[in-house]
Short mmCIF file of C-alpha atoms and ligand atoms in Angstrom, two decimals:
data_model
loop_
_atom_site.label_atom_id
_atom_site.label_comp_id
_atom_site.label_asym_id
_atom_site.label_seq_id
_atom_site.Cartn_x
_atom_site.Cartn_y
_atom_site.Cartn_z
CA MET A 1110 2.98 11.42 11.64
CA PRO A 1111 3.27 8.25 10.31
CA LEU A 1112 2.36 8.16 7.04
CA CYS A 1113 0.68 4.67 6.50
CA ILE A 1114 -2.25 6.01 8.64
CA LEU A 1115 -3.17 8.25 6.68
CA PRO A 1116 -5.32 6.74 5.15
CA TRP A 1117 -7.51 6.24 7.81
CA GLN A 1118 -9.23 8.78 9.74
CA SER A 1119 -10.24 6.91 12.15
CA LEU A 1120 -6.97 6.22 12.89
CA CYS A 1121 -5.09 9.54 12.81
CA GLU A 1122 -8.14 11.22 15.08
CA THR A 1123 -6.09 8.39 17.95
CA HIS A 1124 -3.02 9.14 17.09
CA LEU A 1125 -2.75 13.01 17.25
CA ARG A 1126 -4.88 12.86 20.27
CA ARG A 1127 -2.69 9.80 22.22
CA VAL A 1128 0.50 13.04 20.66
CA LEU A 1129 -1.78 16.21 22.68
CA ASP A 1130 -1.85 13.97 24.91
CA ALA A 1131 1.80 13.29 26.59
CA LEU A 1132 2.08 17.04 26.22
CA ASP A 1133 -0.86 17.97 28.65
CA VAL A 1134 -2.46 20.52 26.88
CA GLY A 1135 -6.17 21.38 27.87
CA SER A 1136 -9.11 19.30 25.84
CA SER A 1137 -11.41 22.06 24.35
CA PHE A 1138 -7.71 23.02 22.56
CA ARG A 1139 -6.56 19.68 21.52
CA ALA A 1140 -10.55 18.80 20.13
CA ASP A 1141 -9.73 22.39 17.98
CA LEU A 1142 -6.24 21.46 17.37
CA ILE A 1143 -7.24 17.53 15.65
CA ARG A 1144 -9.86 19.13 14.17
CA CYS A 1145 -7.36 22.08 12.65
CA ILE A 1146 -5.25 19.21 11.91
CA MET A 1147 -7.80 17.27 10.28
CA LEU A 1148 -9.34 19.42 7.79
CA THR A 1149 -5.90 20.56 6.25
CA ALA A 1150 -5.97 17.28 5.96
CA LEU A 1151 -8.66 16.79 4.11
CA ARG A 1152 -8.17 19.47 2.64
CA GLY A 1153 -5.19 17.86 0.77
CA SER A 1154 -6.82 15.10 0.33
CA ASP A 1155 -9.71 16.97 -1.56
CA HIS A 1156 -6.58 18.20 -4.27
CA GLY A 1157 -6.08 13.87 -5.00
CA HIS A 1158 -3.03 14.13 -2.81
CA GLN A 1159 -2.97 10.43 -1.26
CA GLN A 1160 0.85 11.12 1.26
CA PHE A 1161 1.75 14.75 2.58
CA ASP A 1162 3.82 15.59 5.39
CA MET A 1163 2.66 17.96 7.82
CA ASN A 1164 4.50 19.59 9.68
CA ILE A 1165 2.98 21.89 12.92
CA ASN A 1166 5.31 23.52 14.89
CA LEU A 1167 3.78 24.25 19.23
CA ASN A 1168 4.85 26.67 20.79
CA LEU A 1169 4.55 25.72 24.55
CA ALA A 1170 4.50 28.43 27.13
CA THR A 1171 2.26 27.20 30.15
CA ALA A 1172 -0.28 24.58 30.45
CA GLU A 1173 -2.63 27.91 29.87
CA GLU A 1174 -0.76 29.97 27.47
CA VAL A 1175 -0.03 28.22 24.10
CA GLU A 1176 0.17 28.79 21.04
CA MET A 1177 -0.56 27.40 17.69
CA GLU A 1178 2.55 28.97 15.43
CA ASP A 1179 1.96 27.34 11.89
CA ILE A 1180 0.35 24.76 10.44
CA SER A 1181 2.32 24.44 6.48
CA ILE A 1182 2.13 21.36 4.35
CA GLY A 1183 4.53 20.58 2.03
CA GLY A 1184 6.12 18.08 -0.77
CA TYR A 1185 2.46 16.02 -2.36
CA GLU A 1186 5.54 13.43 -2.60
CA SER A 1187 2.75 11.24 -4.94
CA ASP A 1188 1.32 14.05 -6.75
CA PRO A 1189 3.11 14.40 -9.57
CA ASP A 1190 1.05 17.62 -10.86
CA GLN A 1191 2.03 19.75 -7.34
CA VAL A 1192 5.78 18.54 -7.45
CA ALA A 1193 8.09 17.78 -10.52
CA ARG A 1194 8.91 14.11 -9.63
CA GLY A 1195 8.51 14.26 -14.02
CA VAL A 1196 10.54 14.32 -16.76
CA SER A 1197 10.52 17.54 -19.17
CA ARG A 1198 7.85 18.20 -21.93
CA SER A 1199 10.54 18.53 -24.27
CA THR A 1200 13.41 15.34 -22.23
CA ILE A 1201 10.64 13.10 -23.56
CA GLU A 1202 10.14 14.66 -27.06
CA LYS A 1203 13.65 13.83 -27.47
CA LEU A 1204 13.42 10.73 -25.94
CA GLU A 1205 10.95 10.35 -28.52
CA GLN A 1206 12.08 11.13 -31.36
CA LYS A 1207 14.59 8.09 -31.22
CA SER A 1208 11.99 6.21 -30.62
CA CYS A 1209 12.59 2.74 -33.15
CA SER A 1210 10.62 -0.41 -33.68
CA VAL A 1211 12.96 -3.31 -32.75
CA GLN A 1212 12.85 -7.25 -33.73
CA ASP A 1213 10.96 -9.82 -32.17
CA GLY A 1214 12.31 -11.65 -29.75
CA SER A 1215 14.52 -8.59 -28.06
CA GLY A 1216 11.95 -8.38 -25.27
CA CYS A 1217 9.66 -7.83 -22.84
CA CYS A 1218 8.09 -4.63 -21.51
CA CYS A 1219 7.97 -4.46 -18.40
CA ILE A 1220 5.31 -1.51 -17.49
CA CYS A 1221 2.68 -4.23 -19.57
CA LEU A 1222 4.20 -7.24 -19.71
CA GLU A 1223 3.48 -7.85 -23.69
CA GLU A 1224 6.77 -8.50 -26.28
CA LEU A 1225 8.39 -6.34 -28.25
CA ASN A 1226 7.89 -6.76 -30.71
CA GLY A 1227 7.90 -5.52 -34.97
CA GLU A 1228 4.92 -3.16 -35.40
CA ASP A 1229 5.40 -1.38 -31.49
CA LYS A 1230 7.51 1.41 -30.87
CA VAL A 1231 10.00 1.60 -28.25
CA MET A 1232 11.91 3.52 -26.69
CA GLU A 1233 15.42 3.35 -25.51
CA ILE A 1234 15.92 5.14 -22.67
CA PRO A 1235 19.68 6.44 -21.86
CA CYS A 1236 20.39 3.68 -18.78
CA SER A 1237 20.03 1.45 -22.11
CA HIS A 1238 17.00 -0.50 -20.92
CA LEU A 1239 13.79 -0.71 -23.38
CA PHE A 1240 10.24 0.03 -22.59
CA HIS A 1241 7.16 0.10 -25.69
CA SER A 1242 7.12 3.87 -26.54
CA ARG A 1243 3.93 4.28 -24.48
CA CYS A 1244 4.52 2.12 -22.16
CA ILE A 1245 7.66 4.90 -21.70
CA VAL A 1246 6.51 8.26 -21.83
CA LYS A 1247 3.03 7.61 -19.43
CA TRP A 1248 5.52 6.85 -16.55
CA LEU A 1249 8.17 8.74 -16.74
CA GLU A 1250 5.43 12.24 -17.07
CA ARG A 1251 5.07 10.93 -13.64
CA ILE A 1252 8.86 9.17 -12.71
CA ASP A 1253 12.22 10.76 -13.90
CA SER A 1254 13.59 7.40 -12.87
CA CYS A 1255 14.29 3.80 -15.15
CA PRO A 1256 11.36 1.68 -13.71
CA LEU A 1257 14.01 -1.15 -13.77
CA CYS A 1258 17.58 -0.10 -12.85
CA ARG A 1259 15.91 3.47 -11.12
CA THR A 1260 18.50 4.99 -12.74
CA ARG A 1261 17.48 9.01 -13.92
CA VAL A 1262 16.77 9.93 -16.54
CA GLU A 1263 18.49 13.08 -18.30
CA VAL A 1264 18.87 14.21 -22.25
CA GLU A 1265 21.75 16.65 -22.99
CA VAL A 1266 20.23 19.36 -24.57
CA PRO A 1267 21.55 19.44 -28.10
CA GLU A 1268 22.80 22.64 -29.51
CA MET S 756 -7.66 3.52 -16.89
CA ILE S 757 -6.44 0.52 -15.29
CA ASP S 758 -3.72 -2.33 -17.89
CA PHE S 759 -6.16 -4.82 -17.49
CA GLY S 760 -4.72 -7.16 -19.83
CA ARG S 761 -1.91 -6.89 -17.83
CA VAL S 762 -3.60 -7.26 -14.02
CA GLN S 763 -5.46 -11.04 -16.42
CA LYS S 764 -0.80 -11.36 -17.39
CA GLU S 765 -0.33 -11.03 -14.03
CA LEU S 766 -2.71 -13.02 -12.72
CA GLN S 767 -1.63 -16.04 -15.22
CA GLU S 768 1.97 -15.43 -13.50
CA CYS S 769 1.26 -16.25 -10.49
CA SER S 770 -1.11 -18.77 -10.95
CA LYS S 771 2.24 -20.86 -12.96
CA ASP S 772 4.04 -20.47 -10.30
CA PHE S 773 2.87 -21.26 -6.82
CA GLU S 774 4.03 -24.59 -6.43
CA ALA S 775 7.79 -22.70 -6.01
CA SER S 776 5.35 -19.11 -4.15
CA GLY S 777 3.06 -20.58 -2.88
CA ILE S 778 1.70 -17.17 -3.05
CA LYS S 779 -1.93 -16.36 -4.76
CA VAL S 780 -3.97 -13.84 -6.43
CA SER S 781 -7.12 -14.18 -6.93
CA PRO S 782 -10.01 -11.94 -7.77
CA LYS S 783 -12.91 -10.74 -5.53
CA ALA S 784 -14.93 -9.88 -7.68
CA ASP S 785 -15.40 -9.71 -11.26
CA ASN S 786 -13.94 -6.19 -12.52
CA LEU S 787 -10.60 -6.94 -11.32
CA ALA S 788 -9.90 -3.80 -9.21
CA ARG S 789 -10.68 -4.87 -6.31
CA LEU S 790 -8.39 -9.08 -5.34
CA ILE S 791 -7.29 -10.94 -2.42
CA GLY S 792 -3.92 -11.98 -2.34
CA THR S 793 -2.79 -15.05 -0.15
CA ILE S 794 1.00 -15.18 1.62
CA PRO S 795 2.49 -18.28 3.61
CA GLY S 796 4.22 -17.38 7.32
CA PRO S 797 8.28 -17.32 6.48
CA ILE S 798 9.22 -20.29 7.49
CA GLY S 799 11.68 -19.46 10.77
CA THR S 800 8.91 -16.62 11.79
CA PRO S 801 6.73 -16.55 14.67
CA TYR S 802 3.90 -16.54 11.60
CA GLU S 803 5.12 -20.09 10.67
CA GLY S 804 2.24 -22.27 9.45
CA GLY S 805 0.04 -18.39 8.77
CA THR S 806 -1.74 -18.10 5.84
CA PHE S 807 -2.62 -14.41 5.90
CA GLN S 808 -4.70 -12.92 3.55
CA ILE S 809 -4.51 -9.49 2.02
CA ASP S 810 -7.53 -6.55 0.49
CA ILE S 811 -5.87 -5.46 -2.24
CA THR S 812 -7.35 -2.56 -4.45
CA LEU S 813 -5.63 -1.13 -7.35
CA PRO S 814 -5.37 2.66 -8.56
CA ASP S 815 -6.49 3.89 -11.58
CA ALA S 816 -3.66 4.26 -12.82
CA TYR S 817 -2.18 0.23 -11.77
CA PRO S 818 1.02 -0.08 -12.63
CA PHE S 819 1.96 3.63 -12.72
CA GLN S 820 0.79 4.31 -9.61
CA PRO S 821 1.28 0.99 -6.59
CA PRO S 822 -1.83 -0.86 -5.76
CA LYS S 823 -2.91 0.03 -2.66
CA MET S 824 -2.99 -3.98 0.02
CA GLN S 825 -3.56 -3.87 4.02
CA PHE S 826 -3.43 -7.00 5.69
CA ALA S 827 -7.45 -8.51 5.64
CA THR S 828 -5.44 -11.26 8.28
CA LYS S 829 -4.23 -10.43 11.84
CA VAL S 830 -1.94 -9.66 12.69
CA TRP S 831 0.64 -9.36 15.41
CA HIS S 832 4.59 -6.64 13.07
CA PRO S 833 5.77 -3.34 13.79
CA ASN S 834 5.82 -2.12 10.16
CA ILE S 835 1.72 -3.58 10.54
CA SER S 836 -0.72 -1.93 12.51
CA SER S 837 -3.35 -4.60 14.34
CA GLN S 838 -5.98 -2.97 14.37
CA SER S 839 -5.97 -2.06 10.64
CA GLY S 840 -4.05 -4.60 8.52
CA ALA S 841 -2.30 -1.53 7.40
CA ILE S 842 1.59 -2.26 6.16
CA CYS S 843 4.32 0.40 6.19
CA LEU S 844 5.79 -0.62 3.28
CA ASP S 845 7.89 1.98 0.73
CA ILE S 846 7.64 -0.41 -2.12
CA LEU S 847 3.93 0.82 -1.82
CA LYS S 848 4.65 4.32 -0.91
CA ASP S 849 6.57 6.41 -3.32
CA GLN S 850 9.32 4.02 -3.87
CA TRP S 851 7.12 1.80 -6.34
CA SER S 852 7.70 1.33 -10.28
CA PRO S 853 5.80 -0.73 -12.57
CA ALA S 854 8.47 -3.31 -13.17
CA LEU S 855 6.89 -4.50 -10.40
CA THR S 856 3.89 -6.07 -9.81
CA LEU S 857 1.45 -8.04 -7.27
CA LYS S 858 4.14 -10.54 -6.80
CA THR S 859 6.76 -9.64 -6.21
CA ALA S 860 4.53 -6.92 -3.45
CA LEU S 861 3.59 -9.92 -1.68
CA LEU S 862 6.68 -10.76 -2.34
CA SER S 863 8.13 -7.81 -0.25
CA ILE S 864 5.17 -8.17 2.25
CA GLN S 865 6.81 -11.75 3.48
CA ALA S 866 9.80 -10.71 3.49
CA LEU S 867 8.64 -7.96 5.63
CA LEU S 868 7.04 -11.23 8.10
CA SER S 869 10.48 -12.24 8.06
CA ALA S 870 13.12 -8.50 8.62
CA PRO S 871 10.59 -6.39 11.63
CA GLU S 872 11.80 -2.78 10.99
CA PRO S 873 10.61 -1.97 14.31
CA ASP S 874 12.41 1.83 14.05
CA ASP S 875 9.82 3.62 11.40
CA PRO S 876 7.00 1.49 12.92
CA GLN S 877 3.58 1.88 11.83
CA ASP S 878 2.19 -0.32 14.47
CA ALA S 879 3.85 1.77 17.82
CA VAL S 880 2.82 -0.86 20.58
CA VAL S 881 3.71 -3.48 18.78
CA ALA S 882 7.13 -2.02 17.82
CA GLN S 883 7.85 -1.28 21.85
CA GLN S 884 6.83 -4.51 22.62
CA TYR S 885 9.42 -5.74 19.76
CA LEU S 886 12.48 -3.10 21.09
CA LYS S 887 11.61 -3.95 24.28
CA ASP S 888 10.58 -7.51 25.63
CA TYR S 889 11.64 -9.96 21.83
CA GLN S 890 10.47 -12.37 23.60
CA THR S 891 7.01 -11.36 24.21
CA PHE S 892 6.84 -9.64 21.31
CA VAL S 893 7.60 -13.27 19.62
CA GLY S 894 5.31 -15.13 22.09
CA THR S 895 2.20 -12.45 21.09
CA ALA S 896 3.15 -12.51 17.37
CA ARG S 897 2.73 -15.95 17.74
CA TYR S 898 -0.60 -16.70 18.99
CA TRP S 899 -2.00 -14.33 16.16
CA THR S 900 -0.67 -16.79 13.76
CA GLU S 901 -2.51 -18.91 15.63
CA THR S 902 -5.67 -17.57 16.52
CA PHE S 903 -5.90 -15.39 13.00
CA ALA S 904 -4.22 -17.18 10.75
CA LYS S 905 -4.35 -20.95 11.17
CA THR S 906 -6.61 -23.27 8.80
CA SER S 907 -9.74 -22.99 11.33
CA ALA S 908 -9.62 -19.19 10.09
CA LEU S 909 -8.85 -20.61 6.34
CA GLY S 910 -13.04 -19.76 4.40
CA VAL S 911 -13.25 -16.54 5.88
CA GLU S 912 -13.91 -16.15 1.98
CA GLU S 913 -16.10 -18.42 1.78
CA LYS S 914 -18.75 -17.62 4.72
CA VAL S 915 -18.44 -13.99 4.01
CA GLN S 916 -19.93 -14.28 0.35
CA ARG S 917 -21.75 -17.19 1.51
CA LEU S 918 -23.20 -14.41 3.96
CA VAL S 919 -23.47 -11.58 0.98
CA GLU S 920 -24.73 -13.35 -0.70
CA MET S 921 -28.15 -13.86 1.64
CA GLY S 922 -28.33 -10.38 0.84
CA PHE S 923 -25.87 -8.57 4.13
CA LEU S 924 -23.32 -5.63 3.38
CA GLU S 925 -20.41 -6.61 2.65
CA SER S 926 -18.51 -4.46 4.86
CA LEU S 927 -20.95 -5.95 7.26
CA VAL S 928 -20.76 -8.91 7.29
CA ARG S 929 -17.33 -9.21 7.75
CA THR S 930 -17.07 -7.25 11.16
CA THR S 931 -20.28 -9.79 12.08
CA LEU S 932 -18.14 -12.42 11.05
CA ASP S 933 -14.92 -11.53 13.49
CA ALA S 934 -17.09 -10.39 16.66
CA VAL S 935 -18.37 -14.02 16.90
CA GLY S 936 -15.13 -15.12 16.23
CA GLY S 937 -15.40 -16.60 13.01
CA ASP S 938 -18.95 -18.82 12.95
CA GLU S 939 -20.81 -18.29 10.66
CA ASN S 940 -23.42 -19.48 11.94
CA LEU S 941 -24.06 -16.96 15.39
CA ALA S 942 -22.59 -14.20 12.73
CA LEU S 943 -26.46 -15.27 10.87
CA GLU S 944 -28.32 -14.90 13.61
CA LYS S 945 -26.72 -11.55 14.22
CA LEU S 946 -27.14 -10.12 11.26
CA CYS S 947 -31.67 -11.37 11.00
CA SER S 948 -31.26 -9.74 14.08
CA ALA S 949 -29.56 -6.37 13.75
ZN1 ZN O 380 4.23 -2.13 -22.64
ZN1 ZN O 381 17.16 1.00 -16.27
#
């Protein structure tokens, strides 16, 4: 199912119906299957997931004998709580220790679009890009790459 | 909590270089979480001459989460649903970065209009046509631009607003206006008799 249609329940149902039509399964089985898939999907979105992959393996034996083998959900792409796409707490703490202040006119924080000025705590991440500490930490908790150059943020563990 | 300070800044930036970009973003209501973006159809494409409106909804965690964007103007394009206006674009999903803005996202959508990716379709019917019968695709896309994205189709937002102010539900107003081809008086008649 194209990820982009997931927010539209009716589109998902239409899409599923179209796919299942091609399989020539019975209409009552088809309805059951659609209901089952939509429920699984809704359960996913109840947990706040906006996108997820659902792998459905159907074994079609004969036109009458259809077996639904496996419905599983995996890879909650946009949910930072489910998949560790953010950087670890210890890495964030390490970066926080090194955060400092910079001179006025050192540029602008691309996250809040405000100037970096002398009073702000500023963090430099390994790719050398600068942000307000408060801004970049919020992002790194979700995603482990630089907002500007997408370089992965890794900090060596100190001995 | 949406960073409204940043949204304000974005709106100012965007209106400053409207002359150069042709891209407009304006709030729909007074809470700044729902906006409407406008992009001109790229020159040299079947969308040339059209003005496309995009519904924008900001999630609570904006800019740490991508804005939700969807075409309000009907458009014929492999990566945009011809029915719902849903857009298939990676930066609006897992490739979002807070260094992007509403303007850069709209620019990316404009670029998508110039360079469809039929192998990663949003609308299977359109994508099939694009791949198998390009001439017909161009004809249909141009026809949709003429019909839905030209000046006559503009002003829809004003019509919607006027009708909503009369006390009708916005969603109902939009579907009714759609059903009568944008005729405000006919829509009002239908709404009153409903
Ligand atoms: Zn900042
Ligand atoms: Zn960087």
